[in-house]
Amino acid sequence: QVQLVESGGGLVQPGGSLRLSCTASGFIFKINNMAWYRQAPGKQRELVATISSSSNTIYADSVKGRFTISRDNTKATVLLQMNSLKPEDTAVYYCNVNLVRPYWGQGTQVTVSS
C-alpha cells in the first residue's frame, strides 16, 4: 500500500534551518508529482511547495527564497530544505502525493521559537 513517512522536524530558533525528508513506497515514485503541505494550529492545511516528476518546482509566496524542495528518485525521497525559519513557519508538515486520491504522511512537527 502507499506509504509516506516524514522525518526531520524539531525545535529550532528563528533564523535557523531544518531539513525534512519524506520516504515513499507503494507506488511508482519517479513518475509522480510530490508536495509538502503544512498546518498550523487553528488554520487550514496549506501548500508549501511542489515538485513535478521532471523536478519543476512551485513555492508558496510565504516560503519563496527560503525553502527548497528536491527529490531523489533513486531513494524515492522528497526533501524540504528550510532556511531562515520564522515563528510563523511553525506547523505540522505533511508529505503528499495525489494518485487515485490524495495520500498523506503522518506529519512532522516544526516549531520555530526562541
JSON list of C-alpha atoms in Angstrom, two decimals:
[
{"chain": "A", "resi": 1, "resn": "GLN", "atom": "CA", "xyz": [0.00, 0.00, 0.00]},
{"chain": "A", "resi": 2, "resn": "VAL", "atom": "CA", "xyz": [1.00, 3.63, -0.38]},
{"chain": "A", "resi": 3, "resn": "GLN", "atom": "CA", "xyz": [3.13, 4.91, 2.47]},
{"chain": "A", "resi": 4, "resn": "LEU", "atom": "CA", "xyz": [4.69, 8.32, 3.06]},
{"chain": "A", "resi": 5, "resn": "VAL", "atom": "CA", "xyz": [6.98, 8.65, 6.08]},
{"chain": "A", "resi": 6, "resn": "GLU", "atom": "CA", "xyz": [8.22, 12.09, 7.10]},
{"chain": "A", "resi": 7, "resn": "SER", "atom": "CA", "xyz": [11.15, 12.87, 9.36]},
{"chain": "A", "resi": 8, "resn": "GLY", "atom": "CA", "xyz": [13.39, 15.77, 10.29]},
{"chain": "A", "resi": 9, "resn": "GLY", "atom": "CA", "xyz": [11.12, 18.07, 12.25]},
{"chain": "A", "resi": 10, "resn": "GLY", "atom": "CA", "xyz": [12.02, 19.62, 15.57]},
{"chain": "A", "resi": 11, "resn": "LEU", "atom": "CA", "xyz": [12.53, 22.78, 17.55]},
{"chain": "A", "resi": 12, "resn": "VAL", "atom": "CA", "xyz": [14.69, 25.50, 16.03]},
{"chain": "A", "resi": 13, "resn": "GLN", "atom": "CA", "xyz": [15.38, 29.14, 16.80]},
{"chain": "A", "resi": 14, "resn": "PRO", "atom": "CA", "xyz": [14.26, 31.90, 14.42]},
{"chain": "A", "resi": 15, "resn": "GLY", "atom": "CA", "xyz": [16.74, 32.19, 11.59]},
{"chain": "A", "resi": 16, "resn": "GLY", "atom": "CA", "xyz": [17.71, 28.54, 11.85]},
{"chain": "A", "resi": 17, "resn": "SER", "atom": "CA", "xyz": [17.41, 25.69, 9.38]},
{"chain": "A", "resi": 18, "resn": "LEU", "atom": "CA", "xyz": [15.83, 22.27, 9.20]},
{"chain": "A", "resi": 19, "resn": "ARG", "atom": "CA", "xyz": [15.66, 19.62, 6.50]},
{"chain": "A", "resi": 20, "resn": "LEU", "atom": "CA", "xyz": [12.55, 17.49, 6.21]},
{"chain": "A", "resi": 21, "resn": "SER", "atom": "CA", "xyz": [12.58, 14.13, 4.45]},
{"chain": "A", "resi": 22, "resn": "CYS", "atom": "CA", "xyz": [9.73, 12.03, 3.10]},
{"chain": "A", "resi": 23, "resn": "THR", "atom": "CA", "xyz": [10.32, 8.45, 2.03]},
{"chain": "A", "resi": 24, "resn": "ALA", "atom": "CA", "xyz": [7.67, 6.96, -0.24]},
{"chain": "A", "resi": 25, "resn": "SER", "atom": "CA", "xyz": [6.67, 3.41, -1.10]},
{"chain": "A", "resi": 26, "resn": "GLY", "atom": "CA", "xyz": [3.81, 1.53, -2.71]},
{"chain": "A", "resi": 27, "resn": "PHE", "atom": "CA", "xyz": [3.67, 3.47, -5.98]},
{"chain": "A", "resi": 28, "resn": "ILE", "atom": "CA", "xyz": [5.92, 4.44, -8.87]},
{"chain": "A", "resi": 29, "resn": "PHE", "atom": "CA", "xyz": [7.64, 7.41, -7.27]},
{"chain": "A", "resi": 30, "resn": "LYS", "atom": "CA", "xyz": [9.59, 8.76, -10.24]},
{"chain": "A", "resi": 31, "resn": "ILE", "atom": "CA", "xyz": [6.53, 9.48, -12.42]},
{"chain": "A", "resi": 32, "resn": "ASN", "atom": "CA", "xyz": [4.52, 11.30, -9.78]},
{"chain": "A", "resi": 33, "resn": "ASN", "atom": "CA", "xyz": [4.46, 14.89, -8.60]},
{"chain": "A", "resi": 34, "resn": "MET", "atom": "CA", "xyz": [5.12, 15.31, -4.89]},
{"chain": "A", "resi": 35, "resn": "ALA", "atom": "CA", "xyz": [4.28, 18.09, -2.47]},
{"chain": "A", "resi": 36, "resn": "TRP", "atom": "CA", "xyz": [4.78, 19.41, 1.04]},
{"chain": "A", "resi": 37, "resn": "TYR", "atom": "CA", "xyz": [1.88, 20.96, 2.95]},
{"chain": "A", "resi": 38, "resn": "ARG", "atom": "CA", "xyz": [1.69, 22.39, 6.44]},
{"chain": "A", "resi": 39, "resn": "GLN", "atom": "CA", "xyz": [-0.99, 23.01, 9.01]},
{"chain": "A", "resi": 40, "resn": "ALA", "atom": "CA", "xyz": [-0.62, 25.44, 11.87]},
{"chain": "A", "resi": 41, "resn": "PRO", "atom": "CA", "xyz": [-2.87, 25.26, 14.96]},
{"chain": "A", "resi": 42, "resn": "GLY", "atom": "CA", "xyz": [-6.33, 26.61, 14.19]},
{"chain": "A", "resi": 43, "resn": "LYS", "atom": "CA", "xyz": [-5.56, 27.06, 10.50]},
{"chain": "A", "resi": 44, "resn": "GLN", "atom": "CA", "xyz": [-6.29, 25.18, 7.32]},
{"chain": "A", "resi": 45, "resn": "ARG", "atom": "CA", "xyz": [-3.71, 22.98, 5.71]},
{"chain": "A", "resi": 46, "resn": "GLU", "atom": "CA", "xyz": [-1.78, 24.95, 3.08]},
{"chain": "A", "resi": 47, "resn": "LEU", "atom": "CA", "xyz": [0.50, 24.11, 0.20]},
{"chain": "A", "resi": 48, "resn": "VAL", "atom": "CA", "xyz": [4.18, 24.84, 0.83]},
{"chain": "A", "resi": 49, "resn": "ALA", "atom": "CA", "xyz": [5.90, 23.51, -2.27]},
{"chain": "A", "resi": 50, "resn": "THR", "atom": "CA", "xyz": [5.50, 21.05, -5.12]},
{"chain": "A", "resi": 51, "resn": "ILE", "atom": "CA", "xyz": [7.94, 19.23, -7.34]},
{"chain": "A", "resi": 52, "resn": "SER", "atom": "CA", "xyz": [6.97, 17.57, -10.59]},
{"chain": "A", "resi": 53, "resn": "SER", "atom": "CA", "xyz": [8.26, 14.29, -11.97]},
{"chain": "A", "resi": 54, "resn": "SER", "atom": "CA", "xyz": [10.69, 16.36, -14.06]},
{"chain": "A", "resi": 55, "resn": "SER", "atom": "CA", "xyz": [11.73, 18.38, -10.98]},
{"chain": "A", "resi": 56, "resn": "ASN", "atom": "CA", "xyz": [9.92, 21.59, -11.82]},
{"chain": "A", "resi": 57, "resn": "THR", "atom": "CA", "xyz": [9.10, 23.38, -8.59]},
{"chain": "A", "resi": 58, "resn": "ILE", "atom": "CA", "xyz": [6.42, 25.74, -7.27]},
{"chain": "A", "resi": 59, "resn": "TYR", "atom": "CA", "xyz": [6.51, 27.53, -3.92]},
{"chain": "A", "resi": 60, "resn": "ALA", "atom": "CA", "xyz": [4.05, 29.39, -1.75]},
{"chain": "A", "resi": 61, "resn": "ASP", "atom": "CA", "xyz": [4.86, 33.09, -1.68]},
{"chain": "A", "resi": 62, "resn": "SER", "atom": "CA", "xyz": [5.48, 32.89, 2.06]},
{"chain": "A", "resi": 63, "resn": "VAL", "atom": "CA", "xyz": [8.43, 30.50, 1.65]},
{"chain": "A", "resi": 64, "resn": "LYS", "atom": "CA", "xyz": [9.97, 31.61, -1.67]},
{"chain": "A", "resi": 65, "resn": "GLY", "atom": "CA", "xyz": [13.68, 32.20, -1.36]},
{"chain": "A", "resi": 66, "resn": "ARG", "atom": "CA", "xyz": [13.86, 30.37, 1.98]},
{"chain": "A", "resi": 67, "resn": "PHE", "atom": "CA", "xyz": [12.67, 26.82, 1.27]},
{"chain": "A", "resi": 68, "resn": "THR", "atom": "CA", "xyz": [13.89, 24.39, -1.38]},
{"chain": "A", "resi": 69, "resn": "ILE", "atom": "CA", "xyz": [12.10, 21.23, -2.43]},
{"chain": "A", "resi": 70, "resn": "SER", "atom": "CA", "xyz": [14.03, 18.46, -4.14]},
{"chain": "A", "resi": 71, "resn": "ARG", "atom": "CA", "xyz": [13.69, 14.78, -4.93]},
{"chain": "A", "resi": 72, "resn": "ASP", "atom": "CA", "xyz": [15.88, 11.71, -5.21]},
{"chain": "A", "resi": 73, "resn": "ASN", "atom": "CA", "xyz": [14.17, 9.17, -7.42]},
{"chain": "A", "resi": 74, "resn": "THR", "atom": "CA", "xyz": [16.79, 6.50, -6.62]},
{"chain": "A", "resi": 75, "resn": "LYS", "atom": "CA", "xyz": [15.72, 6.63, -2.97]},
{"chain": "A", "resi": 76, "resn": "ALA", "atom": "CA", "xyz": [12.04, 7.52, -3.51]},
{"chain": "A", "resi": 77, "resn": "THR", "atom": "CA", "xyz": [12.59, 10.52, -1.27]},
{"chain": "A", "resi": 78, "resn": "VAL", "atom": "CA", "xyz": [11.45, 14.12, -1.38]},
{"chain": "A", "resi": 79, "resn": "LEU", "atom": "CA", "xyz": [13.25, 16.72, 0.71]},
{"chain": "A", "resi": 80, "resn": "LEU", "atom": "CA", "xyz": [12.35, 20.15, 2.01]},
{"chain": "A", "resi": 81, "resn": "GLN", "atom": "CA", "xyz": [15.29, 22.32, 3.00]},
{"chain": "A", "resi": 82, "resn": "MET", "atom": "CA", "xyz": [14.03, 25.16, 5.19]},
{"chain": "A", "resi": 83, "resn": "ASN", "atom": "CA", "xyz": [16.31, 28.12, 5.88]},
{"chain": "A", "resi": 84, "resn": "SER", "atom": "CA", "xyz": [15.79, 31.45, 7.64]},
{"chain": "A", "resi": 85, "resn": "LEU", "atom": "CA", "xyz": [12.93, 29.95, 9.59]},
{"chain": "A", "resi": 86, "resn": "LYS", "atom": "CA", "xyz": [10.37, 32.25, 11.18]},
{"chain": "A", "resi": 87, "resn": "PRO", "atom": "CA", "xyz": [7.93, 31.68, 14.05]},
{"chain": "A", "resi": 88, "resn": "GLU", "atom": "CA", "xyz": [5.10, 31.71, 11.52]},
{"chain": "A", "resi": 89, "resn": "ASP", "atom": "CA", "xyz": [6.60, 28.61, 9.90]},
{"chain": "A", "resi": 90, "resn": "THR", "atom": "CA", "xyz": [5.58, 26.65, 13.00]},
{"chain": "A", "resi": 91, "resn": "ALA", "atom": "CA", "xyz": [3.25, 23.87, 11.88]},
{"chain": "A", "resi": 92, "resn": "VAL", "atom": "CA", "xyz": [2.90, 20.17, 11.25]},
{"chain": "A", "resi": 93, "resn": "TYR", "atom": "CA", "xyz": [4.42, 19.46, 7.84]},
{"chain": "A", "resi": 94, "resn": "TYR", "atom": "CA", "xyz": [2.92, 16.75, 5.63]},
{"chain": "A", "resi": 95, "resn": "CYS", "atom": "CA", "xyz": [4.18, 14.96, 2.56]},
{"chain": "A", "resi": 96, "resn": "ASN", "atom": "CA", "xyz": [1.59, 14.45, -0.19]},
{"chain": "A", "resi": 97, "resn": "VAL", "atom": "CA", "xyz": [1.06, 12.55, -3.40]},
{"chain": "A", "resi": 98, "resn": "ASN", "atom": "CA", "xyz": [-2.11, 12.53, -5.49]},
{"chain": "A", "resi": 99, "resn": "LEU", "atom": "CA", "xyz": [-2.87, 9.18, -7.09]},
{"chain": "A", "resi": 100, "resn": "VAL", "atom": "CA", "xyz": [-6.46, 7.99, -7.44]},
{"chain": "A", "resi": 101, "resn": "ARG", "atom": "CA", "xyz": [-6.89, 10.03, -4.27]},
{"chain": "A", "resi": 102, "resn": "PRO", "atom": "CA", "xyz": [-4.62, 12.16, -2.08]},
{"chain": "A", "resi": 103, "resn": "TYR", "atom": "CA", "xyz": [-2.26, 10.33, 0.24]},
{"chain": "A", "resi": 104, "resn": "TRP", "atom": "CA", "xyz": [-0.63, 11.92, 3.27]},
{"chain": "A", "resi": 105, "resn": "GLY", "atom": "CA", "xyz": [2.14, 11.06, 5.66]},
{"chain": "A", "resi": 106, "resn": "GLN", "atom": "CA", "xyz": [1.70, 11.16, 9.42]},
{"chain": "A", "resi": 107, "resn": "GLY", "atom": "CA", "xyz": [3.25, 14.63, 9.62]},
{"chain": "A", "resi": 108, "resn": "THR", "atom": "CA", "xyz": [6.30, 16.02, 11.37]},
{"chain": "A", "resi": 109, "resn": "GLN", "atom": "CA", "xyz": [6.19, 18.92, 13.83]},
{"chain": "A", "resi": 110, "resn": "VAL", "atom": "CA", "xyz": [8.29, 22.00, 13.13]},
{"chain": "A", "resi": 111, "resn": "THR", "atom": "CA", "xyz": [8.47, 24.57, 15.92]},
{"chain": "A", "resi": 112, "resn": "VAL", "atom": "CA", "xyz": [10.32, 27.85, 15.43]},
{"chain": "A", "resi": 113, "resn": "SER", "atom": "CA", "xyz": [10.77, 29.61, 18.74]},
{"chain": "A", "resi": 114, "resn": "SER", "atom": "CA", "xyz": [13.40, 31.31, 20.84]}
]
